[in-house]
Coordinates of C-alpha atoms in Angstrom, one line a residue:
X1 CA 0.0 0.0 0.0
X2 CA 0.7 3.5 -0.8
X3 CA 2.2 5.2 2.3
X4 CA 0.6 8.8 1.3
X5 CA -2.7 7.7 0.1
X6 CA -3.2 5.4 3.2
X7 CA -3.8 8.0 5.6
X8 CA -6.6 9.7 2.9
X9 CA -8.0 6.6 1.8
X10 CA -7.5 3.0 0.6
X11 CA -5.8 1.3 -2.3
X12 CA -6.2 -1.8 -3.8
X13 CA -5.5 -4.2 -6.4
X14 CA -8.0 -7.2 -6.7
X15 CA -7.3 -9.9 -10.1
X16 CA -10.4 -11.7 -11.1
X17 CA -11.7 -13.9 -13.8
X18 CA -13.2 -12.1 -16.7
X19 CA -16.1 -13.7 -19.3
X20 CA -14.3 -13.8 -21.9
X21 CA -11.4 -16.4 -23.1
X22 CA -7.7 -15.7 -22.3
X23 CA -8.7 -12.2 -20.3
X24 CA -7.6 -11.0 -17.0
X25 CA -9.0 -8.4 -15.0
X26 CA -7.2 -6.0 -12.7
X27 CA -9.8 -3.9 -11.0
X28 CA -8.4 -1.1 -8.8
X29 CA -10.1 0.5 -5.7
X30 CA -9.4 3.9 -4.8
X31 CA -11.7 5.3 -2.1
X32 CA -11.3 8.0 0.3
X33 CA -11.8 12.0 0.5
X34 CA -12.1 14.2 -2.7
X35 CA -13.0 14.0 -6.4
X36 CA -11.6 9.8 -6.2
X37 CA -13.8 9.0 -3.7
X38 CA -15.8 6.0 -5.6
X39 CA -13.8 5.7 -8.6
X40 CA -13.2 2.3 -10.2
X41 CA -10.8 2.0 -12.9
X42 CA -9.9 -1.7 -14.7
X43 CA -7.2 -2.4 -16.7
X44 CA -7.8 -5.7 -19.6
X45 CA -5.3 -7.6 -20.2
X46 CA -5.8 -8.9 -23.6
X47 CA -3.2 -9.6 -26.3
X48 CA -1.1 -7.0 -25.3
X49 CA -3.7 -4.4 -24.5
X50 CA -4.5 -1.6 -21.5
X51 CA -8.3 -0.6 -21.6
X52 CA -9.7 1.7 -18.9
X53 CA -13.7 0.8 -17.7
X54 CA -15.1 4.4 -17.0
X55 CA -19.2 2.7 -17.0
X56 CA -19.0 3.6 -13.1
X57 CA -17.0 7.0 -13.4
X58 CA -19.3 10.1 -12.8
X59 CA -20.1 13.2 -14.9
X60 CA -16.5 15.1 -14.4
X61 CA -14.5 12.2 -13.2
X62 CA -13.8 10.6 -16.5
X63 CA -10.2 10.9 -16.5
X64 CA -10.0 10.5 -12.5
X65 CA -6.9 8.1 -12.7
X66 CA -5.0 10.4 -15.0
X67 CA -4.9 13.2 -12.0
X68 CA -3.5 10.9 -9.2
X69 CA 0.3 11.7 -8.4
X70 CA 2.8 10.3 -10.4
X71 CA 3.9 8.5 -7.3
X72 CA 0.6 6.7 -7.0
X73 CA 0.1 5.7 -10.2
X74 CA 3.8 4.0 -9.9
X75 CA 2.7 2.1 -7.4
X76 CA -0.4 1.4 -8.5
X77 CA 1.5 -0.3 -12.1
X78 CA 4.0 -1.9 -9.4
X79 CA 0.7 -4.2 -8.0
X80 CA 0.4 -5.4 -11.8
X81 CA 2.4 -8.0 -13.8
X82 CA 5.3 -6.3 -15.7
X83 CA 4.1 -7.8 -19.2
X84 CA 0.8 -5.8 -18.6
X85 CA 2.4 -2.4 -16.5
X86 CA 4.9 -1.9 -19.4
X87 CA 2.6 -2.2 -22.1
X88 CA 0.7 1.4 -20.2
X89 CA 3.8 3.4 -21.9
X90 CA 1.9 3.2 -24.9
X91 CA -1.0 5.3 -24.1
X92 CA 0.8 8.2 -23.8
X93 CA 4.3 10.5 -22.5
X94 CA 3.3 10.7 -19.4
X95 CA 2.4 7.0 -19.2
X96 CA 6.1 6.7 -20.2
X97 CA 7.5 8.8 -17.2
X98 CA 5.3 6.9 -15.0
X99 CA 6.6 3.7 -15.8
X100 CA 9.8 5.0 -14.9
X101 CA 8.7 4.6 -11.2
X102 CA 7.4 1.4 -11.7
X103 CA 10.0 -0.5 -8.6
X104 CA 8.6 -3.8 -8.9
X105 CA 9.3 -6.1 -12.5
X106 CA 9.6 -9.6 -12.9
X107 CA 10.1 -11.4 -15.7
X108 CA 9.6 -15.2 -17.1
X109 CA 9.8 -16.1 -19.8
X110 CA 7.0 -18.9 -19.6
X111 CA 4.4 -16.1 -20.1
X112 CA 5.6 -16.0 -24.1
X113 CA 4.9 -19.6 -24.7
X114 CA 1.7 -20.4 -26.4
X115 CA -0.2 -23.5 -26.1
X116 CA -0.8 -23.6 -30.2
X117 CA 3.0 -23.2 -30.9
X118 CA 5.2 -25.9 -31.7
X119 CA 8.6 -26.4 -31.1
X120 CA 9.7 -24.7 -33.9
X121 CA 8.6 -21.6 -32.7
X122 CA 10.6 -21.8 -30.0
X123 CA 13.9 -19.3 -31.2
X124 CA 11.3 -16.9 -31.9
X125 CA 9.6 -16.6 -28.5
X126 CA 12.3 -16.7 -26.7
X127 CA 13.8 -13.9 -29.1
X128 CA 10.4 -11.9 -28.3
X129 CA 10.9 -12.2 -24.5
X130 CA 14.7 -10.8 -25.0
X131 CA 13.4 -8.2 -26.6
X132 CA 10.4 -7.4 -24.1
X133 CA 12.8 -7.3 -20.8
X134 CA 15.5 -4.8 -23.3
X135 CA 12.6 -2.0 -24.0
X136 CA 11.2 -2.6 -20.3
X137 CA 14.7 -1.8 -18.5
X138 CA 15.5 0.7 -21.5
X139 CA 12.0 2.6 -20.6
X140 CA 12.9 3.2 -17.0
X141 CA 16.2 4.7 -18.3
X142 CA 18.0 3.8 -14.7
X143 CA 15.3 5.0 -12.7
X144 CA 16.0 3.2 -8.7
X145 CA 14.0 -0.6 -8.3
X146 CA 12.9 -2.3 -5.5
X147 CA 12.7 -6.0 -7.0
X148 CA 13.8 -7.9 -9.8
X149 CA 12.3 -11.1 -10.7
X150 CA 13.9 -13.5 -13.6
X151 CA 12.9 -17.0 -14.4
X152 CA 15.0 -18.2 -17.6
X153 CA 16.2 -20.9 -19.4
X154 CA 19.8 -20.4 -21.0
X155 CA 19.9 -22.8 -23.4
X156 CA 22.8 -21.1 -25.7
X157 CA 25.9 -18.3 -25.4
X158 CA 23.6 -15.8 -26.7
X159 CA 21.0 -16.5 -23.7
X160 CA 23.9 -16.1 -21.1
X161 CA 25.1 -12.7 -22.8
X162 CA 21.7 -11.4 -21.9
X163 CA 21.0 -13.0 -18.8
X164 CA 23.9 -11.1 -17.5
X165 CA 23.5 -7.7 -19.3
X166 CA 19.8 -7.9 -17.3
X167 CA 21.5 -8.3 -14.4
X168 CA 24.0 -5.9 -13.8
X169 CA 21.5 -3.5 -15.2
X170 CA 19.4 -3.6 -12.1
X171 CA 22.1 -4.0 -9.7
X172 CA 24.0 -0.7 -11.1
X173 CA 20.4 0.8 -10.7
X174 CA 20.5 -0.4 -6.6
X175 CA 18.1 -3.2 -6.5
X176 CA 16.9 -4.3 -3.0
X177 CA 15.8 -7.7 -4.0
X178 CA 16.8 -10.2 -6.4
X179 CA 15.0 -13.3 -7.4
X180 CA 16.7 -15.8 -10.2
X181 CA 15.2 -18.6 -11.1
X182 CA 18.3 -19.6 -13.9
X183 CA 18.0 -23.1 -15.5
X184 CA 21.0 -23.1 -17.8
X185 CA 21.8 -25.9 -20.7
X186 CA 24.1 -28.9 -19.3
X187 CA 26.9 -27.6 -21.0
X188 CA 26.5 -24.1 -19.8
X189 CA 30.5 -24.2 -18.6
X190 CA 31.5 -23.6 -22.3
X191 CA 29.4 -20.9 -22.8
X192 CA 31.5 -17.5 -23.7
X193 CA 31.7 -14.9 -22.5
X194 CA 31.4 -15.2 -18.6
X195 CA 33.1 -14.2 -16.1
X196 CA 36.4 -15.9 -16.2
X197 CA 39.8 -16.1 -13.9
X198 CA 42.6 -18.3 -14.6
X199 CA 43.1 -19.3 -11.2
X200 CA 39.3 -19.1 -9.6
X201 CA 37.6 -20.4 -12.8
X202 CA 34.2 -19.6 -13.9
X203 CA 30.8 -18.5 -12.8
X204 CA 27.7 -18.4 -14.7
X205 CA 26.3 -15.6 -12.8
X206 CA 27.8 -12.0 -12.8
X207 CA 30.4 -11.3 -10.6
X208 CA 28.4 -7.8 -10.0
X209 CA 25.6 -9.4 -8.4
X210 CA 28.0 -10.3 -5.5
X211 CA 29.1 -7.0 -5.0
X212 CA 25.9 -5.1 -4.9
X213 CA 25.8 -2.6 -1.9
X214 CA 22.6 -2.1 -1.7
X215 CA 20.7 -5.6 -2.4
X216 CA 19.0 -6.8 0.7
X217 CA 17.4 -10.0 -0.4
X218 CA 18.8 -12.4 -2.8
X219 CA 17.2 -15.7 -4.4
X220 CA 19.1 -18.0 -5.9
X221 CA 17.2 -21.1 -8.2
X222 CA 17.0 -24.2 -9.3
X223 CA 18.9 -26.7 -10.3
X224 CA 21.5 -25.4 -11.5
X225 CA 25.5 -25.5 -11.0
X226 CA 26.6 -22.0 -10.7
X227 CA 30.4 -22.8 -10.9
X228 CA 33.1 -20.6 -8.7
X229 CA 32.5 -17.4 -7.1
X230 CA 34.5 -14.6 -7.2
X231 CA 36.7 -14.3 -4.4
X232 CA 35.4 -10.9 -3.3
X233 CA 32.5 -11.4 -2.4
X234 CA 30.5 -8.3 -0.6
X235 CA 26.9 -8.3 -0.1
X236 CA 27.7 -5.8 3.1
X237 CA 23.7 -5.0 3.1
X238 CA 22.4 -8.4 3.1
X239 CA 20.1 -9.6 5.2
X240 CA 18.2 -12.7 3.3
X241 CA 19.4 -15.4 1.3
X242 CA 17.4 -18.4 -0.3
X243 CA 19.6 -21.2 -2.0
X244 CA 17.3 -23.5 -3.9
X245 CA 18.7 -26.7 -5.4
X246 CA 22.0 -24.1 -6.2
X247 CA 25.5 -26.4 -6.6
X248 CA 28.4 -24.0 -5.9
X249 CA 32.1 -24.9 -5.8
X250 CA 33.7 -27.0 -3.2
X251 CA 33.2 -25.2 0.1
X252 CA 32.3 -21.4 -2.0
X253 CA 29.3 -21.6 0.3
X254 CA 30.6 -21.3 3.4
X255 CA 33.8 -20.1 2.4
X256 CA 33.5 -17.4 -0.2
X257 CA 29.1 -16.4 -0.3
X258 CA 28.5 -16.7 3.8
X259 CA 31.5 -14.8 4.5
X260 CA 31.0 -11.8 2.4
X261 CA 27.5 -11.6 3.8
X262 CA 28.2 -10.0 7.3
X263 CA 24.4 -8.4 8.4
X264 CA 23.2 -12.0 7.0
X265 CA 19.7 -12.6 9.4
X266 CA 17.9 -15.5 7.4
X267 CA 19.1 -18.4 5.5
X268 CA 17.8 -21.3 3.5
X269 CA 19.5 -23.9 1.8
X270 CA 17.4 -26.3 -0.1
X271 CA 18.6 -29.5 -2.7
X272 CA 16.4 -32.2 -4.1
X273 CA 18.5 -34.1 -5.5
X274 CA 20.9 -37.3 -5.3
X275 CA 24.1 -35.5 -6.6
X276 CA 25.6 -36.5 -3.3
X277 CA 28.9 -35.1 -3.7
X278 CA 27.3 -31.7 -4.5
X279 CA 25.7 -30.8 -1.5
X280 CA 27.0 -28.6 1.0
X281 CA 28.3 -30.1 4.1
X282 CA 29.3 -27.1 6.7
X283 CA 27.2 -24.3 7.2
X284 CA 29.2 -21.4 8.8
X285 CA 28.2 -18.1 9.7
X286 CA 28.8 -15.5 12.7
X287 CA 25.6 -13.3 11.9
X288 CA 22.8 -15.1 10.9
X289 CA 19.6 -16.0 13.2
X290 CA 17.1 -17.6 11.4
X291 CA 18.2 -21.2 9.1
X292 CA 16.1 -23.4 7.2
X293 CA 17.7 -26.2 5.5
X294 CA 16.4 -29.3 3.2
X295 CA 17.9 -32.1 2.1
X296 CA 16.2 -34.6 0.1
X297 CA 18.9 -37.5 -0.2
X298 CA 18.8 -40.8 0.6
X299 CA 23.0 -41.1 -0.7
X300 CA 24.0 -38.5 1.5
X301 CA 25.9 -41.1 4.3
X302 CA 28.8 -38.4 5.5
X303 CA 28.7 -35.8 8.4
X304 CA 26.6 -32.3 8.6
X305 CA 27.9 -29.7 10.9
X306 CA 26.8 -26.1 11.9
X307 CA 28.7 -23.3 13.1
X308 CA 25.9 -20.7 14.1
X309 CA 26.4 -18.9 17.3
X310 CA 24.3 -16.8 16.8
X311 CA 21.2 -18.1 15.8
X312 CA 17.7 -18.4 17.0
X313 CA 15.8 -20.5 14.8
X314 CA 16.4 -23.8 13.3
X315 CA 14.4 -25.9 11.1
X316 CA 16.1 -29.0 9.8
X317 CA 15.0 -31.5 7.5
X318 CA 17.7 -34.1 6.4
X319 CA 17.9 -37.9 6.5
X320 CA 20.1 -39.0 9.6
X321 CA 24.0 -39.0 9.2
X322 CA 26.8 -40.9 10.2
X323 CA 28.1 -37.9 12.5
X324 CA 27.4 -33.9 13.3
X325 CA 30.9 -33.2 14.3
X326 CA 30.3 -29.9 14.8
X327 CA 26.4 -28.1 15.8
X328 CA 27.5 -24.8 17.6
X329 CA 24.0 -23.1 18.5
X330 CA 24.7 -21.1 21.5
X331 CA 21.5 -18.4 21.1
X332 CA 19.3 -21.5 20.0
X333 CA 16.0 -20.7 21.5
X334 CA 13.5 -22.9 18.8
X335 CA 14.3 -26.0 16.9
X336 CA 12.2 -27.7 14.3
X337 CA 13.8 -31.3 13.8
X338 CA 12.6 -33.5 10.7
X339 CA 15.1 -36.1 10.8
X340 CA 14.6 -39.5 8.5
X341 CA 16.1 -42.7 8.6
X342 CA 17.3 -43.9 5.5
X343 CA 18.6 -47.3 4.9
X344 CA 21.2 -46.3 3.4
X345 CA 22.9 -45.5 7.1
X346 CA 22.4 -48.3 9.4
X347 CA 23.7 -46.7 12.6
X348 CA 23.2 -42.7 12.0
X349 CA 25.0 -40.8 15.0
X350 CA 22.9 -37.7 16.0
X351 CA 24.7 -36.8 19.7
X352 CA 26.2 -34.4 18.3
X353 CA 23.0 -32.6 16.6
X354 CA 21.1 -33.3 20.2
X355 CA 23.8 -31.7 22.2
X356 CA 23.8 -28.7 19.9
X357 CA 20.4 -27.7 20.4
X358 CA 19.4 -29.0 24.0
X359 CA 19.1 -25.2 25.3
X360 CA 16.2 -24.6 23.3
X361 CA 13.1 -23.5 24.7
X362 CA 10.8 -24.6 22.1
X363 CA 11.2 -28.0 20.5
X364 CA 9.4 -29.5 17.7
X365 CA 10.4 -33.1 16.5
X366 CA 8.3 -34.9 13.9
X367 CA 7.6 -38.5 13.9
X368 CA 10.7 -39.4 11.3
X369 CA 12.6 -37.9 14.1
X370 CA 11.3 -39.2 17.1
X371 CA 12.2 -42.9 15.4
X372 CA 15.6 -41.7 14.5
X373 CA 15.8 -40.8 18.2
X374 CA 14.2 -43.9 19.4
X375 CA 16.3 -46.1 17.4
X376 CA 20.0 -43.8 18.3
X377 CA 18.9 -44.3 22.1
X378 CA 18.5 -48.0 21.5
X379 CA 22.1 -48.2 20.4
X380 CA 23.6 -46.0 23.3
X381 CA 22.8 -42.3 22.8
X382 CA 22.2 -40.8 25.6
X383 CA 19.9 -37.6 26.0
X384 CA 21.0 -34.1 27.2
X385 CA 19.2 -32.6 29.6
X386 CA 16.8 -29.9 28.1
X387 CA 17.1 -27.4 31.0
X388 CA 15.8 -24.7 29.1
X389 CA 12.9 -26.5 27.2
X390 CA 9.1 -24.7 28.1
X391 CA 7.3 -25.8 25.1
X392 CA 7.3 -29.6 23.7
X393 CA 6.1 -30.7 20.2
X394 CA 6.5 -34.3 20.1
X395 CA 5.0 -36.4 16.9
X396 CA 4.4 -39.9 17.3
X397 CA 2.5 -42.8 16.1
X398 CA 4.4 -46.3 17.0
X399 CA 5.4 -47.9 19.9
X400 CA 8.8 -46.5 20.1
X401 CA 7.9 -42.9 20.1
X402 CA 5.5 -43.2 23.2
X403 CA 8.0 -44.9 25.1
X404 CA 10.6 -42.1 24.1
X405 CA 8.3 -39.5 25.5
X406 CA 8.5 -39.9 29.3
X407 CA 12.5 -40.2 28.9
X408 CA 12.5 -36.6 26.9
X409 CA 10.1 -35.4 29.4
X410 CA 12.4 -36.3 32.6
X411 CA 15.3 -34.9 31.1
X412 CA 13.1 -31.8 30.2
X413 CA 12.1 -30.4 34.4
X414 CA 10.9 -27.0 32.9
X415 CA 8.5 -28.1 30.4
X416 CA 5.0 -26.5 30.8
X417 CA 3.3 -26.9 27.1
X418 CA 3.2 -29.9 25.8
X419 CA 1.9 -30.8 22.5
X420 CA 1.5 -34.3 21.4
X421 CA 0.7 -35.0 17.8
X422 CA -0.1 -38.1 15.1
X423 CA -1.6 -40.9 16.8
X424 CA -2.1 -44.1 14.5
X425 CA -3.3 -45.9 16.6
X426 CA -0.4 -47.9 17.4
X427 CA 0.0 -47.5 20.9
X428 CA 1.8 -49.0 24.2
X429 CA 0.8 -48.3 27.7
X430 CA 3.0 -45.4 28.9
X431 CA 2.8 -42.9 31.9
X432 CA 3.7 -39.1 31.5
X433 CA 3.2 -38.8 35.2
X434 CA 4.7 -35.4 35.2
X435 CA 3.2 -32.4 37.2
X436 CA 5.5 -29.4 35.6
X437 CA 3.3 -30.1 32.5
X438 CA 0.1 -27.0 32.7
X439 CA -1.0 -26.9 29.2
X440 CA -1.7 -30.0 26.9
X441 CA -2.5 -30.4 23.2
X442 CA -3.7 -33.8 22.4
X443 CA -4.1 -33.6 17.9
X444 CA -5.1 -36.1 15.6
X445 CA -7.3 -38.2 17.3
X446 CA -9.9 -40.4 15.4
X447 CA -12.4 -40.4 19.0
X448 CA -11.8 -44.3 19.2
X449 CA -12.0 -46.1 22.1
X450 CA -8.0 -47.5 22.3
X451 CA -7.5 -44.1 21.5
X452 CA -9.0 -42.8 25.2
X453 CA -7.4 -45.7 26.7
X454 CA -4.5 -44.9 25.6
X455 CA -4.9 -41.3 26.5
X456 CA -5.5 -42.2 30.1
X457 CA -3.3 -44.0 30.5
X458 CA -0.7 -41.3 29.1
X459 CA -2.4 -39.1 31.3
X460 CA -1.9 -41.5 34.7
X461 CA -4.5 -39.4 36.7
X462 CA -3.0 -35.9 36.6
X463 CA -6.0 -34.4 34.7
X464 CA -6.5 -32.3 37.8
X465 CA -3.2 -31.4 37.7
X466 CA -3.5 -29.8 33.8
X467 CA -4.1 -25.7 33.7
X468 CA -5.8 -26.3 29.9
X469 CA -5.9 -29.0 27.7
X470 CA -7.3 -29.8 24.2
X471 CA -8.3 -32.7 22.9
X472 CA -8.6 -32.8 19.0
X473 CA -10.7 -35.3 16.7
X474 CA -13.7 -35.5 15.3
X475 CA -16.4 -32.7 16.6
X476 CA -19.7 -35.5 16.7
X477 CA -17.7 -37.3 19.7
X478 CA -16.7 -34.5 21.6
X479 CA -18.9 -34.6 24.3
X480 CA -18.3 -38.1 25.0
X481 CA -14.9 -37.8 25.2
X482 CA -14.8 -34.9 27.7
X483 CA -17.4 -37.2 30.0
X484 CA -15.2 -39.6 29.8
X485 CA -11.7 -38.2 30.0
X486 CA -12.8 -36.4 33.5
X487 CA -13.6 -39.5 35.4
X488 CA -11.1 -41.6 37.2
X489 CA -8.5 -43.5 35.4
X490 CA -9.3 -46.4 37.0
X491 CA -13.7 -46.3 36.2

C-alpha cells in the first residue's frame, strides 16, 4: 500500500476472472476523501492491450486516474504484472514517465509460450521475451528498483550474454531484492563470454551481483550448478538469502558467499537431488539468526555440521547422518527437527546434533525424528538434559515414540506446554506422570476407544493437575470424550 494515500484513503488491487477467453482483469479501488472518492478503474489484459472501464466513473471524473500523483500511479502499475504495466507506456508520454517509477518487474519467460505453438517456434519466443525485458529496462532509463524477478532458461551463449547484461543492469540501478530462477543448458561451462579467472575459474552468474551494496534479499534457483564465485565477495547490506537446489564450488558456500554476507539474518538452503557429492556439508556463519535447511537424499551417508552462534531458529530437515561433528548453536532458542532414517545409514549418530540444540526453549520433533531418536537411544545415545525447554512438540504414532516420551520429558524439568501430535493408533501403555506439565495439546485423534485408553493411561491421573488442555478429533464425539476423559483412570 501506498504510504501517502493510506492516511486519505484506501488502495487496492484485486485480479479476477473475466467472461471472456484468455482475459484477466485488474480492478483497482481507490476510495477515500475528494473527487476519487468512488472511482473504479480496470485495466484488460488482452493480447497485449491496456483498456480503462469508465461505466462507473461520474459526470467530471472521467479521467480520475490520469490526476492521481505520479507516485501513486507507480505504485499502482507496481501491483500489476510487468508484461501488462509496461505495455501502459503506450497510451501516452506521461504514461512513459510513469513507468519510470514502476520499482517492482519480474520477468519469465514462460508467459511468451503459447499452447498452439510448436517447437519450432521456440527461437522466436524466446527472441520476443529478450526483446520485451530490453525495452522494459530501457524505458525506466535507470530509474531506482525495488525487485527484480527472472525466471530463464539459458539454453545457448547468446542467452547467457543477456541473462547477465539484465542483471547488472538492475544492480547498477541499486536493486533491494533479487529473485533468479536460472536453468541453464548442461553444457553451460563452455558458454562464452562469462566471467572468467585463470586461477578461480568460472561462474555463470555476474560477478556484479555479489558485489551489490545495496541488495538486501537475494534468491538463488534451481537446479542449477553456478560454478566458482569470485573471491570478493561483498553483499555488506544483506540480510536474506534463499539457495534453492544451487551447486556452488567446493566449500564457496561457506567459504566465499557466507563470509562476504556480514548483516546475513535469514538463510535457507534447499537441494532435491541425489548428486551426493554436491551438496553442501558445513554451514558457517557468525551473523545469521534464522536457518532453514532441506535435504532430500537418501546417498547422503557423510557428516553435517553447523557453526551458528548466533542463531535463534532452526528448522532441519535431512535424513540421519553418520556424524554432526560440529552443531554450535549457543543463542538456539527454537528448533524444528525433521530427521529420516534412510537405509542407506544403518547406525546414523545424532549426539552431536542433540547436544547442539538442547538449550532450546521450544522443541518441535516430527515422527521421522522421534524414530531416529528412538532407534540412536537404542544403540547408546544418551539424551542431554533440556534445562531450558518450556514448550514440547512431540509427533508420534508407534510404539517406540510413546515410550521415548517420558524419557525426553524427565530430562526436560521446565516443560509446561506440551503438545502431542499423530496418533495411529499404534500404541503401548505409557505414563507421562509429570506435574511441571500445565497446558496439553492432544491432535489427531480419530475419538476411538483405544485411543481414550491410551490417552488415560498417558495421562496416569493428573488431569487435575492440567491448567488447559485440548483434545482434538472428530467434533460429533466431543462430548463423549470430555465425560469420559474427567472420570477416574481407573472407572
Amino acid at each position: 500500500m501506498y504510504d501517502g494515500l493510506s492516511r486519505a484513503g484506501n488502495l487496492e488491487a484485486c485480479k479476477y476472472s473475466h467472461e471472456m477467453v484468455d482475459v484477466v482483469c485488474y480492478t483497482l479501488m481507490i476510495t477515500g476523501q475528494g473527487n476519487m472518492s468512488g472511482f473504479t478503474g480496470t485495466f484488460k489484459e488482452e493480447t497485449g492491450s491496456v483498456c480503462m472501464d469508465s461505466n462507473k466513473l461520474g459526470i467530471g471524473s472521467r479521467d480520475a486516474i490520469s490526476c492521481l500523483p505520479q507516485e501513486v500511479l507507480g505504485e499502482i502499475l507496481s501491483l500489476l504484472p510487468t508484461k501488462l504495466a509496461a505495455s501502459t507506456s503506450l497510451l501516452s508520454k506521461k504514461w512513459r514517465h510513469v513507468f519510470r517509477l514502476v520499482h517492482t518487474l519480474d520477468f519469465d519467460d514462460i508467459d511468451f509460450l503459447q499452447p498452439e505453438l510448436g517447437k519450432e517456434e521456440w527461437p522466436v519466443i524466446r527472441e520476443s521475451f529478450r526483446r520485451f525485458v530490453d525495452r522494459t529496462l530501457a524505458l525506466q532509463r535507470g530509474s531506482s528498483i525495488n525487485k527484480f524477478s527472472l525466471t530463464y532458461q539459458v539454453a545457448n551463449n547468446s542467452d547467457a550474454v543477456y541473462m547477465r547484461r539484465w542483471i547488472c543492469n538492475v544492480v547498477e540501478r541499486c536493486v533491494l531484492e533479487v529473485d533468479l530462477r536460472v536453468m541453464p543448458g548442461r553444457n553451460w561451462a563452455w558458454l562464452d563470454p562469462l566471467d572468467v579467472d585463470d586461477v578461480h575459474g568460472k561462474c555463470l552468474l555476474p560477478g556484479h551481483l555479489f558485489r551489490s551494496k545495496t541488495l538486501v534479499k537475494l534468491s538463488l534457483g534451481t537446479n542449477t550448478n553456478i560454478g566458482k564465485l569470485p573471491p570478493d565477495v561483498s553483499l555488506p547490506a544483506l540480510k536474506s538469502l534463499s539457495i534453492d537446489s544451487i551447486v556452488f564450488a567446493y566449500k564457496d558456500l561457506c567459504d566465499v558467499l557466507l563470509p562476504g554476507c556480514p548483516m546475513l539474518d535469514e538463510l535457507t538452503v534447499r537441494h532435491e537431488n541425489d548428486l551426493n557429492e554436491l551438496y553442501t556439508y558445513s554451514i558457517s556463519s557468525q551473523s545469521i539468526k534464522k536457518l532453514k535447511v532441506y535435504y532430500d537424499s537418501k546417498y547422503r551417508n557423510d557428516y553435517m555440521s553447523f557453526d551458528a552462534p548466533s542463531l535463534v531458529s532452526l528448522d532441519y530437515t535431512d535424513y540421519a547422518l553418520y556424524k554432526y561433528p560440529l552443531a554450535n548453536f549457543e543463542s538456539l532458542l527454537e528448533a524444528k527437527l525433521n530427521l529420516c532414517y534412510s537405509e542407506n545409514i544403518k547406525r546414523p549418530d545424532i549426539t552431536g546434533l542433540i547436544i547442539g540444540i538442547s538449550n532450546v526453549q521450544t522443541l518441535h520433533l516430527c515422527g521421522g525424528s522421534v524414530d531416529v531418536i528412538s532407534r540412536c537411544v537404542k544403540h547408546g545415545l544418551v539424551l542431554p538434559v533440556f534445562k531450558n525447554l518450556l514448550n514440547l512438540s512431540f509427533a508420534t504414532g508407534n510404539k517406540k515414540g510413546w515410550k521415548l516420551l517420558p524419557c525426553l520429558l524427565k530430562q526436560s524439568p521446565q516443560v509446561e506446554t506440551l503438545i502431542i501430535k499423530g496418533n495411529d493408533g499404534d500404541t503401548c501403555d505409557v505414563t507421562i506422570g509429570l506435574l511441571q506439565v500445565k497446558v496439553l495439546d492432544v491432535l489427531g485423534y480419530k475419538g476411538t476407544a483405544k485411543e481414550f485408553e491410551h490417552l488415560k493411561s498417558l495421562l496416569g491421573g493428573i488431569v487435575e493437575c492440567i491448567e488447559k488442555m485440548r483434545v482434538e478429533f472428530q467434533e460429533y464425539m466431543w462430548w463423549w470424550m470430555m465425560t469420559l476423559l474427567l472420570k477416574p483412570v481407573g472407572i
